Amino acid sequence: MTVKKGNHAMRAAAAVVALIGASSSVVAYIDAGSGSYIFQLVVGTLVGGAVAVKVFWRRVSAFFVGKLFRSGGHHAAGPR
C-alpha cells in the first residue's frame, strides 16, 4: 500500500480532533501573557517581511522593470 505525501498529517489531525471531541469536559486556560506573545508574533512577522522587502527591493523592482521593458511597455526616450 502506498501512502500519499501529507496523508500522515491528515490522519494525525483527525485523531487529535477525535480525541478532543470524545472528551466529556475540557478545561482550557489562556495565560495572561498569551495575548502579548501572539501580538509579538504578528508584529515580528510584519517587521521581518518589511525588512525582507527592503533588503531585496532592488531585485524585486528590477524584476518588474525588466518585465515591463521586455513586454514593449514604456520605453525610455533617449537623446534626439
Coordinates of N, CA and C in Angstrom, one line a residue:
M1 N 0.8 -1.2 0.0 CA 0.0 0.0 0.0 C 0.9 1.2 0.0
T2 N 0.7 2.2 -0.9 CA 1.4 3.4 -0.9 C 0.7 4.5 -0.2
V3 N 1.4 5.3 0.5 CA 0.8 6.4 1.3 C 1.2 7.7 0.6
K4 N 0.2 8.5 0.3 CA 0.5 9.7 -0.3 C 1.1 10.7 0.6
K5 N 1.9 11.6 0.1 CA 2.5 12.6 1.0 C 1.5 13.5 1.6
G6 N 1.6 13.7 2.9 CA 0.6 14.5 3.6 C -0.5 13.7 4.2
N7 N -0.6 12.4 3.9 CA -1.7 11.6 4.4 C -1.5 11.4 5.9
H8 N -0.3 11.3 6.3 CA 0.0 11.1 7.8 C -0.4 12.3 8.6
A9 N -0.2 13.5 8.0 CA -0.6 14.7 8.7 C -2.1 14.8 8.9
M10 N -2.8 14.4 7.8 CA -4.3 14.4 7.8 C -4.8 13.4 8.9
R11 N -4.2 12.2 8.9 CA -4.6 11.2 9.9 C -4.4 11.7 11.3
A12 N -3.2 12.3 11.6 CA -2.9 12.8 12.9 C -3.8 14.0 13.3
A13 N -4.2 14.8 12.4 CA -5.1 15.9 12.7 C -6.5 15.3 13.0
A14 N -6.9 14.3 12.3 CA -8.2 13.7 12.5 C -8.2 13.0 13.9
A15 N -7.1 12.4 14.3 CA -7.0 11.8 15.6 C -7.1 12.8 16.7
V16 N -6.4 13.9 16.5 CA -6.5 15.0 17.6 C -7.9 15.5 17.7
V17 N -8.6 15.7 16.6 CA -10.0 16.2 16.6 C -10.9 15.2 17.3
A18 N -10.7 13.9 17.0 CA -11.5 12.9 17.5 C -11.3 12.8 19.1
L19 N -10.0 12.9 19.5 CA -9.7 12.9 20.9 C -10.3 14.0 21.7
I20 N -10.3 15.2 21.1 CA -10.9 16.4 21.7 C -12.4 16.3 21.7
G21 N -13.0 15.8 20.7 CA -14.4 15.6 20.6 C -14.9 14.5 21.6
A22 N -14.1 13.5 21.8 CA -14.5 12.4 22.7 C -14.5 12.7 24.2
S23 N -13.7 13.7 24.6 CA -13.6 14.0 26.0 C -14.9 14.8 26.4
S24 N -15.3 14.4 27.6 CA -16.6 15.0 28.1 C -16.5 16.4 28.6
S25 N -15.3 16.7 29.3 CA -15.1 18.0 29.8 C -13.7 18.5 29.5
V26 N -13.6 19.6 28.9 CA -12.3 20.2 28.6 C -12.2 21.5 29.3
V27 N -11.1 21.7 30.1 CA -10.9 22.9 30.8 C -9.7 23.6 30.1
A28 N -9.9 24.8 29.6 CA -8.8 25.5 28.9 C -8.5 26.7 29.7
Y29 N -7.2 27.0 29.8 CA -6.8 28.3 30.5 C -5.8 29.0 29.5
I30 N -6.1 30.2 29.3 CA -5.2 31.0 28.5 C -4.5 32.0 29.4
D31 N -3.2 31.8 29.5 CA -2.3 32.6 30.3 C -2.4 34.1 29.9
A32 N -2.3 35.0 30.8 CA -2.4 36.4 30.5 C -1.3 36.9 29.6
G33 N -0.1 36.2 29.5 CA 0.9 36.6 28.6 C 0.7 36.0 27.2
S34 N -0.3 35.2 27.0 CA -0.5 34.7 25.6 C -0.9 35.7 24.6
G35 N -1.7 36.7 25.0 CA -2.0 37.8 24.1 C -0.8 38.6 23.7
S36 N 0.0 38.8 24.7 CA 1.3 39.6 24.4 C 2.2 38.8 23.4
Y37 N 2.2 37.5 23.6 CA 3.1 36.6 22.8 C 2.5 36.6 21.4
I38 N 1.2 36.5 21.2 CA 0.6 36.5 19.9 C 0.9 37.8 19.2
F39 N 0.7 38.9 20.0 CA 1.0 40.2 19.4 C 2.4 40.3 18.9
Q40 N 3.4 39.8 19.7 CA 4.8 39.8 19.3 C 5.0 39.0 18.1
L41 N 4.3 37.9 17.9 CA 4.5 37.1 16.7 C 4.0 37.9 15.5
V42 N 2.9 38.5 15.6 CA 2.3 39.3 14.5 C 3.2 40.4 14.1
V43 N 3.6 41.2 15.1 CA 4.5 42.4 14.9 C 5.8 41.9 14.3
G44 N 6.4 40.8 14.8 CA 7.7 40.3 14.3 C 7.6 39.9 12.9
T45 N 6.4 39.2 12.5 CA 6.2 38.8 11.2 C 6.1 39.9 10.2
L46 N 5.4 41.0 10.6 CA 5.3 42.2 9.8 C 6.6 42.9 9.6
V47 N 7.3 43.1 10.7 CA 8.6 43.8 10.6 C 9.6 42.9 9.8
G48 N 9.6 41.6 10.0 CA 10.5 40.8 9.2 C 10.2 40.8 7.8
G49 N 8.9 40.8 7.4 CA 8.5 41.0 6.0 C 9.0 42.3 5.4
A50 N 8.8 43.4 6.2 CA 9.2 44.7 5.7 C 10.7 44.8 5.5
V51 N 11.5 44.2 6.4 CA 13.0 44.1 6.3 C 13.4 43.3 5.0
A52 N 12.7 42.2 4.8 CA 13.0 41.4 3.7 C 12.7 42.1 2.4
V53 N 11.6 42.8 2.3 CA 11.3 43.6 1.1 C 12.3 44.7 0.9
K54 N 12.8 45.4 2.0 CA 13.8 46.4 1.9 C 15.1 45.9 1.4
V55 N 15.5 44.7 1.9 CA 16.8 44.1 1.5 C 16.8 43.7 0.1
F56 N 15.6 43.2 -0.4 CA 15.6 42.6 -1.7 C 14.8 43.6 -2.7
W57 N 14.6 44.8 -2.3 CA 13.9 45.8 -3.1 C 14.5 46.0 -4.5
R58 N 15.8 46.0 -4.6 CA 16.4 46.2 -6.0 C 16.1 45.0 -6.9
R59 N 16.2 43.8 -6.3 CA 15.9 42.6 -7.1 C 14.4 42.6 -7.5
V60 N 13.6 43.0 -6.6 CA 12.1 42.9 -6.9 C 11.8 44.0 -7.9
S61 N 12.3 45.2 -7.8 CA 12.0 46.3 -8.7 C 12.6 46.0 -10.1
A62 N 13.8 45.4 -10.1 CA 14.5 45.1 -11.4 C 13.7 44.0 -12.1
F63 N 13.1 43.1 -11.3 CA 12.3 42.0 -11.9 C 11.1 42.6 -12.7
F64 N 10.4 43.5 -12.0 CA 9.2 44.1 -12.6 C 9.6 45.1 -13.7
V65 N 10.6 45.9 -13.5 CA 11.0 46.8 -14.6 C 11.5 46.0 -15.8
G66 N 12.2 45.0 -15.6 CA 12.7 44.1 -16.7 C 11.5 43.6 -17.5
K67 N 10.5 43.1 -16.8 CA 9.3 42.6 -17.5 C 8.6 43.7 -18.3
L68 N 8.6 44.9 -17.7 CA 7.9 46.0 -18.3 C 8.6 46.4 -19.6
F69 N 9.9 46.4 -19.6 CA 10.7 46.8 -20.8 C 10.6 45.7 -21.8
R70 N 10.7 44.5 -21.4 CA 10.6 43.4 -22.4 C 9.3 43.3 -23.1
S71 N 8.2 43.6 -22.4 CA 6.9 43.4 -22.9 C 6.5 44.5 -23.9
G72 N 7.4 45.5 -24.1 CA 7.1 46.6 -25.1 C 6.3 47.7 -24.4
G73 N 6.4 47.8 -23.1 CA 5.6 48.8 -22.4 C 6.3 50.2 -22.6
H74 N 6.6 50.8 -21.5 CA 7.2 52.1 -21.6 C 8.7 52.0 -21.9
H75 N 9.1 52.8 -22.9 CA 10.5 52.9 -23.3 C 11.0 54.2 -22.9
A76 N 12.2 54.2 -22.4 CA 12.9 55.5 -22.0 C 13.3 56.2 -23.3
A77 N 13.0 57.4 -23.4 CA 13.3 58.2 -24.5 C 14.8 58.6 -24.5
G78 N 15.5 58.3 -25.5 CA 16.9 58.7 -25.5 C 17.1 60.1 -26.1
P79 N 18.4 60.5 -26.2 CA 18.6 61.8 -26.7 C 18.3 61.8 -28.2
R80 N 17.8 63.0 -28.7 CA 17.4 63.0 -30.1 C 18.4 63.8 -30.9

